[in-house]
Coordinates of C-alpha atoms and ligand atoms in Angstrom, one line a residue:
X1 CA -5.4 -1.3 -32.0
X2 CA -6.2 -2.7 -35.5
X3 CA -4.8 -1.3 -37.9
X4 CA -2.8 1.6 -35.7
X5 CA 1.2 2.4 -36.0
X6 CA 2.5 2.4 -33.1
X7 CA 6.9 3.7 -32.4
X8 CA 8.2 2.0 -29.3
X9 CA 11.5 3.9 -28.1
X10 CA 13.4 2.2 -25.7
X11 CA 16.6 3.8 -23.9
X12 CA 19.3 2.9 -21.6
X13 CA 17.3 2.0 -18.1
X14 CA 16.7 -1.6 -16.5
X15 CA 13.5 -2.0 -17.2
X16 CA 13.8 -2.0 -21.1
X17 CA 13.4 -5.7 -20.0
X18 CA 9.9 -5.0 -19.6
X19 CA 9.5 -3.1 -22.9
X20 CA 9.3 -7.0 -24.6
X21 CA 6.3 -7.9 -22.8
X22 CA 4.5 -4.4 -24.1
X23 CA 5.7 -5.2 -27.8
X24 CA 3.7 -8.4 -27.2
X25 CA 0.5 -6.8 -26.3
X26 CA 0.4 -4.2 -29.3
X27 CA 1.0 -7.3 -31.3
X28 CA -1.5 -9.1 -30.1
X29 CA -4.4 -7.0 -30.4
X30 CA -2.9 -5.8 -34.1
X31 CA -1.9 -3.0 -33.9
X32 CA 1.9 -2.8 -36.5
X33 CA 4.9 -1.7 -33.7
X34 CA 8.2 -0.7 -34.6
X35 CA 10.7 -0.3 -32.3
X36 CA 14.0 2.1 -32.2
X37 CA 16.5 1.5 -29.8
X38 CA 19.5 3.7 -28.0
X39 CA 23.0 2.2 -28.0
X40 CA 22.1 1.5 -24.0
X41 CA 19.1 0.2 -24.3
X42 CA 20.7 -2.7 -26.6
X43 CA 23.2 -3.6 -23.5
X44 CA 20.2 -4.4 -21.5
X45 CA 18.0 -6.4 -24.1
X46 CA 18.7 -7.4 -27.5
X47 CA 17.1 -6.0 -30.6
X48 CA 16.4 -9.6 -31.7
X49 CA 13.9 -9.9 -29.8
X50 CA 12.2 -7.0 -30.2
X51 CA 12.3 -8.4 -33.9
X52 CA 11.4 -11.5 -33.5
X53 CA 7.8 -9.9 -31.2
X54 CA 7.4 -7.1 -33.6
X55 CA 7.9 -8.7 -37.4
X56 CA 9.9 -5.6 -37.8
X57 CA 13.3 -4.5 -37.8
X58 CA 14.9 -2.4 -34.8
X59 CA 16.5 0.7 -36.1
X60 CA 19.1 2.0 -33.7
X61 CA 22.0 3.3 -35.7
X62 CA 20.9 6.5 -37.8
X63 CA 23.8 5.5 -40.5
X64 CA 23.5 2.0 -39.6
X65 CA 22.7 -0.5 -42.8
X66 CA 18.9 -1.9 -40.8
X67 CA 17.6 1.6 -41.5
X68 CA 16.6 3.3 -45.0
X69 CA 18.2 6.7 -45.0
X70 CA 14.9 9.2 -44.4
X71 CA 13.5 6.6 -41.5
X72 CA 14.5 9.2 -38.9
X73 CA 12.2 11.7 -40.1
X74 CA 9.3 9.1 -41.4
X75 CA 8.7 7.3 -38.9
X76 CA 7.6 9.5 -36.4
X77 CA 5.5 11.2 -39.1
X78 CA 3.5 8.0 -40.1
X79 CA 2.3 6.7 -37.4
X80 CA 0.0 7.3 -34.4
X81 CA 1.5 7.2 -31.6
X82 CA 5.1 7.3 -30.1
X83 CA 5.9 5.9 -26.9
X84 CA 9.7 6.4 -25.1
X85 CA 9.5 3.7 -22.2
X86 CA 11.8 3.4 -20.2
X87 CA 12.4 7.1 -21.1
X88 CA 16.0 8.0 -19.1
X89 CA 16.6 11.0 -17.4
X90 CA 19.2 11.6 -20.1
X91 CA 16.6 11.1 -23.1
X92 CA 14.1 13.2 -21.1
X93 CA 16.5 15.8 -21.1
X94 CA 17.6 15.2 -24.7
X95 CA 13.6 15.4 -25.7
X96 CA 13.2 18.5 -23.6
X97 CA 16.4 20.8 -25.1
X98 CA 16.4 19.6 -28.6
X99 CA 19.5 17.5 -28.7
X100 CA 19.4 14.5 -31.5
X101 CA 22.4 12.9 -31.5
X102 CA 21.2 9.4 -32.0
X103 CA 18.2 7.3 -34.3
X104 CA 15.8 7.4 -31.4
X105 CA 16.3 11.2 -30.6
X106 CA 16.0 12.2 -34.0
X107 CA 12.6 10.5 -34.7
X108 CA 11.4 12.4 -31.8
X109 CA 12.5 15.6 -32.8
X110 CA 10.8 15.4 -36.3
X111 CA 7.9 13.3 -34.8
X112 CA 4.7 14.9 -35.8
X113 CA 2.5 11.9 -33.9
X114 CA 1.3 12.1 -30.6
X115 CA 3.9 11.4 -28.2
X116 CA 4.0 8.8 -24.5
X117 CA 6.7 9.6 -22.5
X118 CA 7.0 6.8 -19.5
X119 CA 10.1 8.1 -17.2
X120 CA 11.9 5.4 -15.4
X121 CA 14.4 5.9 -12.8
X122 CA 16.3 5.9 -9.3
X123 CA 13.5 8.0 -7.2
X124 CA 16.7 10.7 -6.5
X125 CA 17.1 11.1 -10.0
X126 CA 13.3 11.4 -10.4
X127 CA 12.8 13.6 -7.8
X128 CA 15.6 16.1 -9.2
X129 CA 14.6 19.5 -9.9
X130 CA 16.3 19.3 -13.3
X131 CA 14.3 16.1 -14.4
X132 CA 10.9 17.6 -13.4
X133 CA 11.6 20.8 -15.0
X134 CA 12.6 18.6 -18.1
X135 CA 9.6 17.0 -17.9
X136 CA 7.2 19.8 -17.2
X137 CA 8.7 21.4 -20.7
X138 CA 7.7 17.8 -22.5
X139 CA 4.0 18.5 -21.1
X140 CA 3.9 22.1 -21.8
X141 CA 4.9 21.1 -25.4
X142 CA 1.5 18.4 -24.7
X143 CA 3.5 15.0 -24.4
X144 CA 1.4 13.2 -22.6
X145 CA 3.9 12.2 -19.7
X146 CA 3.0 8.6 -17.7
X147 CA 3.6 8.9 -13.7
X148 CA 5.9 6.0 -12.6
X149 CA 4.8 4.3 -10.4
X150 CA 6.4 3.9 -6.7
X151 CA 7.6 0.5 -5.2
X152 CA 10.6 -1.5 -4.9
X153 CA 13.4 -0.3 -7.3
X154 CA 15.7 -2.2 -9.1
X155 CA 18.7 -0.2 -7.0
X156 CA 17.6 -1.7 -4.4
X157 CA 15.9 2.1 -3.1
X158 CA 12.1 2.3 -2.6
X159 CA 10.2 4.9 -4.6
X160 CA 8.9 6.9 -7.0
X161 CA 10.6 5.7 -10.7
X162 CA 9.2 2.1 -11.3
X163 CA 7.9 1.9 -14.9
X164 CA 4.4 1.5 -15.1
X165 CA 3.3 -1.9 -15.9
X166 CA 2.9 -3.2 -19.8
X167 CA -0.9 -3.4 -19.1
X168 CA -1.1 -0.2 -17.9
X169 CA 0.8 1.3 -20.4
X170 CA -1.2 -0.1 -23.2
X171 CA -4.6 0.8 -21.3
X172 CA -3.0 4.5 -21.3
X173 CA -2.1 4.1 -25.2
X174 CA -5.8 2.9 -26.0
X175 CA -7.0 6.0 -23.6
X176 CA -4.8 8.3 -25.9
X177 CA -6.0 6.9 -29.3
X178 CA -9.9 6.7 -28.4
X179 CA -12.2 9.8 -29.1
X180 CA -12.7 11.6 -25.7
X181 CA -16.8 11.9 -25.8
X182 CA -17.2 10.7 -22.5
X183 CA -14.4 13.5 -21.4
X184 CA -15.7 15.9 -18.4
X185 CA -18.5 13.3 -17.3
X186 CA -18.6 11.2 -14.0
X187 CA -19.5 7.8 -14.4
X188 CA -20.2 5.3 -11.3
X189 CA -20.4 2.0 -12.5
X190 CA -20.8 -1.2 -10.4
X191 CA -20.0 -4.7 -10.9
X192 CA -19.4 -8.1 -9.5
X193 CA -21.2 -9.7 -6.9
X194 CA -22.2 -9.5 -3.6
X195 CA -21.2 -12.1 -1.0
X196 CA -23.7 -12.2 2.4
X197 CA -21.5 -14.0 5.5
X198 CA -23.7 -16.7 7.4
X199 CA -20.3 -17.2 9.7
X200 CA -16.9 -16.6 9.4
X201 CA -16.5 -19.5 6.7
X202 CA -19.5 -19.6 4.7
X203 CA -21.5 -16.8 2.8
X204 CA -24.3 -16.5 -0.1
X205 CA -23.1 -15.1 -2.9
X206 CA -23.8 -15.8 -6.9
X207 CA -22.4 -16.8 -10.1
X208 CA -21.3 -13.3 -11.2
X209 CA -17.3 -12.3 -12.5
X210 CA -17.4 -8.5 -12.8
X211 CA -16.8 -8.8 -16.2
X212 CA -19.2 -6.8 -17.7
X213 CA -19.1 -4.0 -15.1
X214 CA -15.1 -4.0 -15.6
X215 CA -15.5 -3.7 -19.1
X216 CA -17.9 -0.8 -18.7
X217 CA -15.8 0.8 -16.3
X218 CA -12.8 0.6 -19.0
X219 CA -14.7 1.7 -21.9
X220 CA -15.9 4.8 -20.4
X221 CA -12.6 5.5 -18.7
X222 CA -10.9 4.8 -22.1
X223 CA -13.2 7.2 -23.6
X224 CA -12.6 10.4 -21.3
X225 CA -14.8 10.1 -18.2
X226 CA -14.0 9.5 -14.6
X227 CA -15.1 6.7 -13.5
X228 CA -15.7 5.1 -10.2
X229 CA -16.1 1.4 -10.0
X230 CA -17.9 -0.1 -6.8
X231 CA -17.2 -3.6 -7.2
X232 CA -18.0 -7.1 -4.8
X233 CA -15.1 -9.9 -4.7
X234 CA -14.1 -10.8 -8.3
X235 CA -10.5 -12.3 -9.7
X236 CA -10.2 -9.2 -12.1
X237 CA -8.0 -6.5 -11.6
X238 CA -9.3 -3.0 -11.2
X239 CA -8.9 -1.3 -15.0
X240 CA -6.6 1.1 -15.0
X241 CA -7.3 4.7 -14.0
X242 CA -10.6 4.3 -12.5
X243 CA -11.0 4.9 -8.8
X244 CA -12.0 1.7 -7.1
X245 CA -13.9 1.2 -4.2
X246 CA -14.3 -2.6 -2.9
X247 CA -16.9 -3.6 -0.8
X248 CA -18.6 -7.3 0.1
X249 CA -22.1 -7.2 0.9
X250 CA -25.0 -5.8 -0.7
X251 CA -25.4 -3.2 2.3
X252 CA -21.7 -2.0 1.9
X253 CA -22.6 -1.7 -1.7
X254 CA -25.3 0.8 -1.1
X255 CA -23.5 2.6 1.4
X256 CA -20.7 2.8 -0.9
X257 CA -22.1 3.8 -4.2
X258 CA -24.3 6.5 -1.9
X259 CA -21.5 8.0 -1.1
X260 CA -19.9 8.3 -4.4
X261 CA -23.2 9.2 -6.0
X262 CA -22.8 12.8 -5.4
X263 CA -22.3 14.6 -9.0
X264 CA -22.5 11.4 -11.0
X265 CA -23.8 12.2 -14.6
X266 CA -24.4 8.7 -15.1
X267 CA -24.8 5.7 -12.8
X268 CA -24.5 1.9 -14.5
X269 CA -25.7 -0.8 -11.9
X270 CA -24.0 -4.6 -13.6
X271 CA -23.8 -5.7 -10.1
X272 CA -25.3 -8.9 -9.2
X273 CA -26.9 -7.8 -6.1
X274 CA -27.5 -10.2 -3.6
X275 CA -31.7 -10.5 -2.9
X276 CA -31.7 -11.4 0.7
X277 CA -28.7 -12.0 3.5
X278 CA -29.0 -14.7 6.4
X279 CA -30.5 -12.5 9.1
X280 CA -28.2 -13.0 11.4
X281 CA -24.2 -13.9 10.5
X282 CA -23.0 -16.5 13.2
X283 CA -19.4 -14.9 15.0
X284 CA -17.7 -18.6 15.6
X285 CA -18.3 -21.2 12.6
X286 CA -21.5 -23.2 12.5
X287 CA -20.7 -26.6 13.5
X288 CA -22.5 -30.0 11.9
X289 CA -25.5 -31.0 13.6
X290 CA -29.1 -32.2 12.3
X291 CA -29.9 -33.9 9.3
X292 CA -31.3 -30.5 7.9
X293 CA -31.4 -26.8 9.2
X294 CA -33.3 -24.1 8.0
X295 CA -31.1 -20.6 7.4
X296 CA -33.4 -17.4 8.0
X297 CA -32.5 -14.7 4.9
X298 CA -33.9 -11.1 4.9
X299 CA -34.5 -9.0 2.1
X300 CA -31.8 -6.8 1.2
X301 CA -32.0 -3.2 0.3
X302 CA -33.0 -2.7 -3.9
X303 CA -30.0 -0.4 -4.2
X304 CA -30.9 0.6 -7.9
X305 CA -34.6 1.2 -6.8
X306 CA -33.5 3.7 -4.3
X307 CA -31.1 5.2 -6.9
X308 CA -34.4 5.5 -9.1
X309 CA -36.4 7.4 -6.3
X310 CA -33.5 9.6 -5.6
X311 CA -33.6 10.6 -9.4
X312 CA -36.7 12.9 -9.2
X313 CA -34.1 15.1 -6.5
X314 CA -30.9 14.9 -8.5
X315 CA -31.5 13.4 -12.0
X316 CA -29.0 11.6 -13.9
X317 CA -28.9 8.7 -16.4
X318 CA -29.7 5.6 -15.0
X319 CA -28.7 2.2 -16.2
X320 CA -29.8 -0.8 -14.9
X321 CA -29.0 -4.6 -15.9
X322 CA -32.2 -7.4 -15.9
X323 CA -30.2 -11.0 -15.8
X324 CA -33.2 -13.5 -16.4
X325 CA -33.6 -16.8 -17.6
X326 CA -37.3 -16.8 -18.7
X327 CA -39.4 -13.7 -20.4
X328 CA -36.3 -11.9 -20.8
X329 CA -38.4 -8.8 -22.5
X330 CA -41.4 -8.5 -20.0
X331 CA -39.2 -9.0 -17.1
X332 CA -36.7 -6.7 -17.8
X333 CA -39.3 -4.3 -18.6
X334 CA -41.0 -4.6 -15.8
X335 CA -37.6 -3.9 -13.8
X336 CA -37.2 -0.8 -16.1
X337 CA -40.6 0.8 -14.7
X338 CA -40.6 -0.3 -11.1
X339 CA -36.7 1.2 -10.7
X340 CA -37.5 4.5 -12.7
X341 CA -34.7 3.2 -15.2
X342 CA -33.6 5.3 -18.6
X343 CA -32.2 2.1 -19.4
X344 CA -32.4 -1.7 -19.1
X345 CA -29.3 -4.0 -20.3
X346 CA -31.1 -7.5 -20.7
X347 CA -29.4 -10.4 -20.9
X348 CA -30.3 -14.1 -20.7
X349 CA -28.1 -15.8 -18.3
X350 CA -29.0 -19.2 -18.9
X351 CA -26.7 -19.1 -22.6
X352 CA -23.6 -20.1 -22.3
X353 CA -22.2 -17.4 -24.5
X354 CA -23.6 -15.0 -22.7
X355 CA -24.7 -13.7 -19.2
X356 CA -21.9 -14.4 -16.1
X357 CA -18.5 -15.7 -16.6
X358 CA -18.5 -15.4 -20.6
X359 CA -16.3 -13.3 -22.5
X360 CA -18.8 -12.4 -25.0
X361 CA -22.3 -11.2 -24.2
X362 CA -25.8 -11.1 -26.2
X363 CA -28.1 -8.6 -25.3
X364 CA -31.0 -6.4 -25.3
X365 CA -31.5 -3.2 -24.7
X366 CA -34.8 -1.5 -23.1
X367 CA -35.3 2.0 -23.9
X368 CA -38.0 4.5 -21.5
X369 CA -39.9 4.8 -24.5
X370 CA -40.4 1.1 -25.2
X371 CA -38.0 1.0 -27.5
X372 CA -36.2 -2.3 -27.9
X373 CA -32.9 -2.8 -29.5
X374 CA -31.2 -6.7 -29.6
X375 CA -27.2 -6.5 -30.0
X376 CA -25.5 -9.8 -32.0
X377 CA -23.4 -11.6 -30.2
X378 CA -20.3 -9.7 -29.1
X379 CA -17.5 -9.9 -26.9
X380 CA -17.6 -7.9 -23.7
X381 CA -15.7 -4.8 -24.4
X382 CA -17.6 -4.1 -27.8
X383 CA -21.2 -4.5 -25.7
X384 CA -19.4 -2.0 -23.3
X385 CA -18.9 0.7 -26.0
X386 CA -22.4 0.2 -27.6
X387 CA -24.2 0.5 -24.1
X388 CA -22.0 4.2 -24.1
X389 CA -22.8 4.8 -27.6
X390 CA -26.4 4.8 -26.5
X391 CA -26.3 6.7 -23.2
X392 CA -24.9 9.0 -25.0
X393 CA -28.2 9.5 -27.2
X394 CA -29.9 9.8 -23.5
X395 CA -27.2 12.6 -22.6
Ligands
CTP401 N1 -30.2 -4.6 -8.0 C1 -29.9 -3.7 -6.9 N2 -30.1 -4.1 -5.6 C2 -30.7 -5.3 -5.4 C3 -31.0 -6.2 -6.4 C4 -30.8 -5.8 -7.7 O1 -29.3 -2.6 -7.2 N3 -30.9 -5.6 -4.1 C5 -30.0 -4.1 -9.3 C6 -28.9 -4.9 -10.1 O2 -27.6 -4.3 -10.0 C7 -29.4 -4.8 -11.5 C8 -30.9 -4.7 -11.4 O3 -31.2 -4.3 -10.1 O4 -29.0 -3.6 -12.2 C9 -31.7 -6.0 -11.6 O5 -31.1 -7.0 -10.9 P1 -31.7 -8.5 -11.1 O6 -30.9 -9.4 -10.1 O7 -31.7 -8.9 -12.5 O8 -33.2 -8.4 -10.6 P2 -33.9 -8.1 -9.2 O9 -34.4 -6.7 -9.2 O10 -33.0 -8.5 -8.1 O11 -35.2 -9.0 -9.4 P3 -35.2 -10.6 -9.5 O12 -34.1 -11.2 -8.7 O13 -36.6 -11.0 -8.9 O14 -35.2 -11.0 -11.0

């Protein structure tokens, strides 16, 4: 969000209490956020603190002294992106029929920047006929409306109406401002590990977090593709707007990314797979008994190797990952040839900048052709995007 304007509108609902916590993520990753405010919004928070988060000043008063006297009509011309969360029924209908008889509703009307609207409601109001038509104008007019999400309201009603989360709003915001190259292509990504029961209490698993795979996943959905993430246990969240399917062992994991292969234009395996699984998992909880036992592990399926054979069939780009700790470039090559690979991600887990559990990642990456390409030392995300900026060359 470096160096990106972003207009935060907040209006009269609840959960402006939640528009604080957004301010505060913009901020953080740099991007310069204004906020304007309706005369309800400011009985719910305060425009202090949307000063104090922002550096800025709140404009809410169109003849008010904390505005210049054109900001109305700049603001909305200058900057990237407009959100209106919580957008009100009444704003909504205010966008939707042209009425600007406030700060916030006059921006919008001489807002040339793209435009967020996040609706936020009692689900009665939501579901009236007279708010969707409103809202169906704002997207013929190509707002890019946000579907609340359903839950618990604060009315004390369950629903449609919640505002979507801060993080998920920003994820939709960095989806809105990145170029769409990736738009009408289905990515299947997986990630994490796998974990292989030996009873009900115990399993083999390894030192993977997902993170690279979730990052992936993000990048490409943030860049315009469906994606489908097939991920083992991990502590992350799935991204938003991806469809996630979580399995636990390295058989689910085939099964599952079999069944989602179907019309994939490009499959990314980060997953660290599990090699072999105790032949037989124990139904009641292996109790202590002599000094040493020995555990009896059979080989797994190699789920990217059969996703290599299956490419003569029904090609697609494939991408696989080599984690290694010794001969990182003949390994990985190695793994590139035997799986039928377009692409190997190498990376050296043994660094401690790198590899499982970091946030950054160094890596190399192992073209058909022999072609070898090292990145510097990046963080996660930006190895996510270059990986994409070179399947794309493979497209
Ligand atoms: N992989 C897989 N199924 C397995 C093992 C690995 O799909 N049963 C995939 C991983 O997702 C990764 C690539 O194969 O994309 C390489 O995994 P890695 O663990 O580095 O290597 P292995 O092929 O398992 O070989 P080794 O453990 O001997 O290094």
């Amino acid at each position: 969000m470096k160096g990106k304007n972003i207009i935060i509108g907040i209006t009269g609902g609840i959960a402006a209490y939640k528009a604080a916590e957004r301010v505060r993520l913009f901020v953080k990753d740099g991007a310069n956020v204004r906020v304007g405010m309706t005369e309800n919004a400011i009985r719910f928070v305060a425009p202090l603190t949307f000063e104090a988060l922002s550096g800025n000043r709140v404009i809410r008063d169109m003849f008010g002294s904390e505005g210049a006297s054109m900001e109305h009509i700049t603001w909305g011309q200058e900057s990237d992106l407009v959100i209106i969360a919580p957008a009100t029924a009444n704003f909504i209908a205010k966008m939707a029929h042209g009425i600007a008889d406030d700060f916030l509703s006059t921006m919008v009307l001489a807002a040339t920047a793209r435009m967020l609207v996040c609706p936020s409601m009692n689900s009665r109001m939501y579901e009236n006929p007279a708010v969707k038509d409103n809202l169906r104008i704002l997207e013929q007019r190509g707002m890019n409306v946000m579907e609340p999400g359903e839950g618990e309201l604060a009315c004390h009603t369950e629903g449609p109406g919640r505002l979507p989360e801060p993080e998920d709003i920003f994820e939709q915001t960095r989806i809105l401002l990145s170029p769409q190259d990736f738009s009408g292509l289905r990515i299947l990504v997986t990630a994490g590990p796998t974990v292989e029961p030996i009873d009900p209490v115990r399993y083999i698993s390894n030192r993977s977090t997902g993170k690279m795979g979730y990052a992936l996943a993000r990048a490409a959905r943030r860049r315009g593709a469906l994606v489908t993430l097939v991920s083992g246990p991990t502590t992350l969240l799935p991204p938003y707007g991806v469809i996630f399917r979580g399995i636990r062992t390295a058989e689910e994991m085939r099964q599952t990314v079999f069944d989602n292969r179907q019309g994939c234009d490009i499959v990314i395996k980060a997953a660290a797979v599990s090699d072999y699984r105790p032949k037989e998992s124990a139904h009641k909880k292996i109790k202590k008994g002599p000094a040493s036992i020995l555990l009896d592990l059979v080989k797994n399926p190699d789920i990217l190797a059969l996703l290599g054979d299956m490419k003569k069939k029904s090609p697609c780009i494939l991408v696989g990952f080599a984690a290694e700790t010794e001969d990182l470039l003949d390994n990985a090559t190695e793994k590139l040839r035997a799986k039928n690979l377009d692409m190997v991600v190498a990376n050296d887990v043994s660094r401690d900048d790198a590899g499982f559990g970091a946030d950054t990642n160094i890596v190399k990456l192992i073209y058909e052709d022999g072609r070898v390409e090292e990145s510097p030392l990046m963080t996660k995300d930006e190895v996510a995007d270059l990986i994409l900026d070179r399947i794309k060359t493979l497209l």
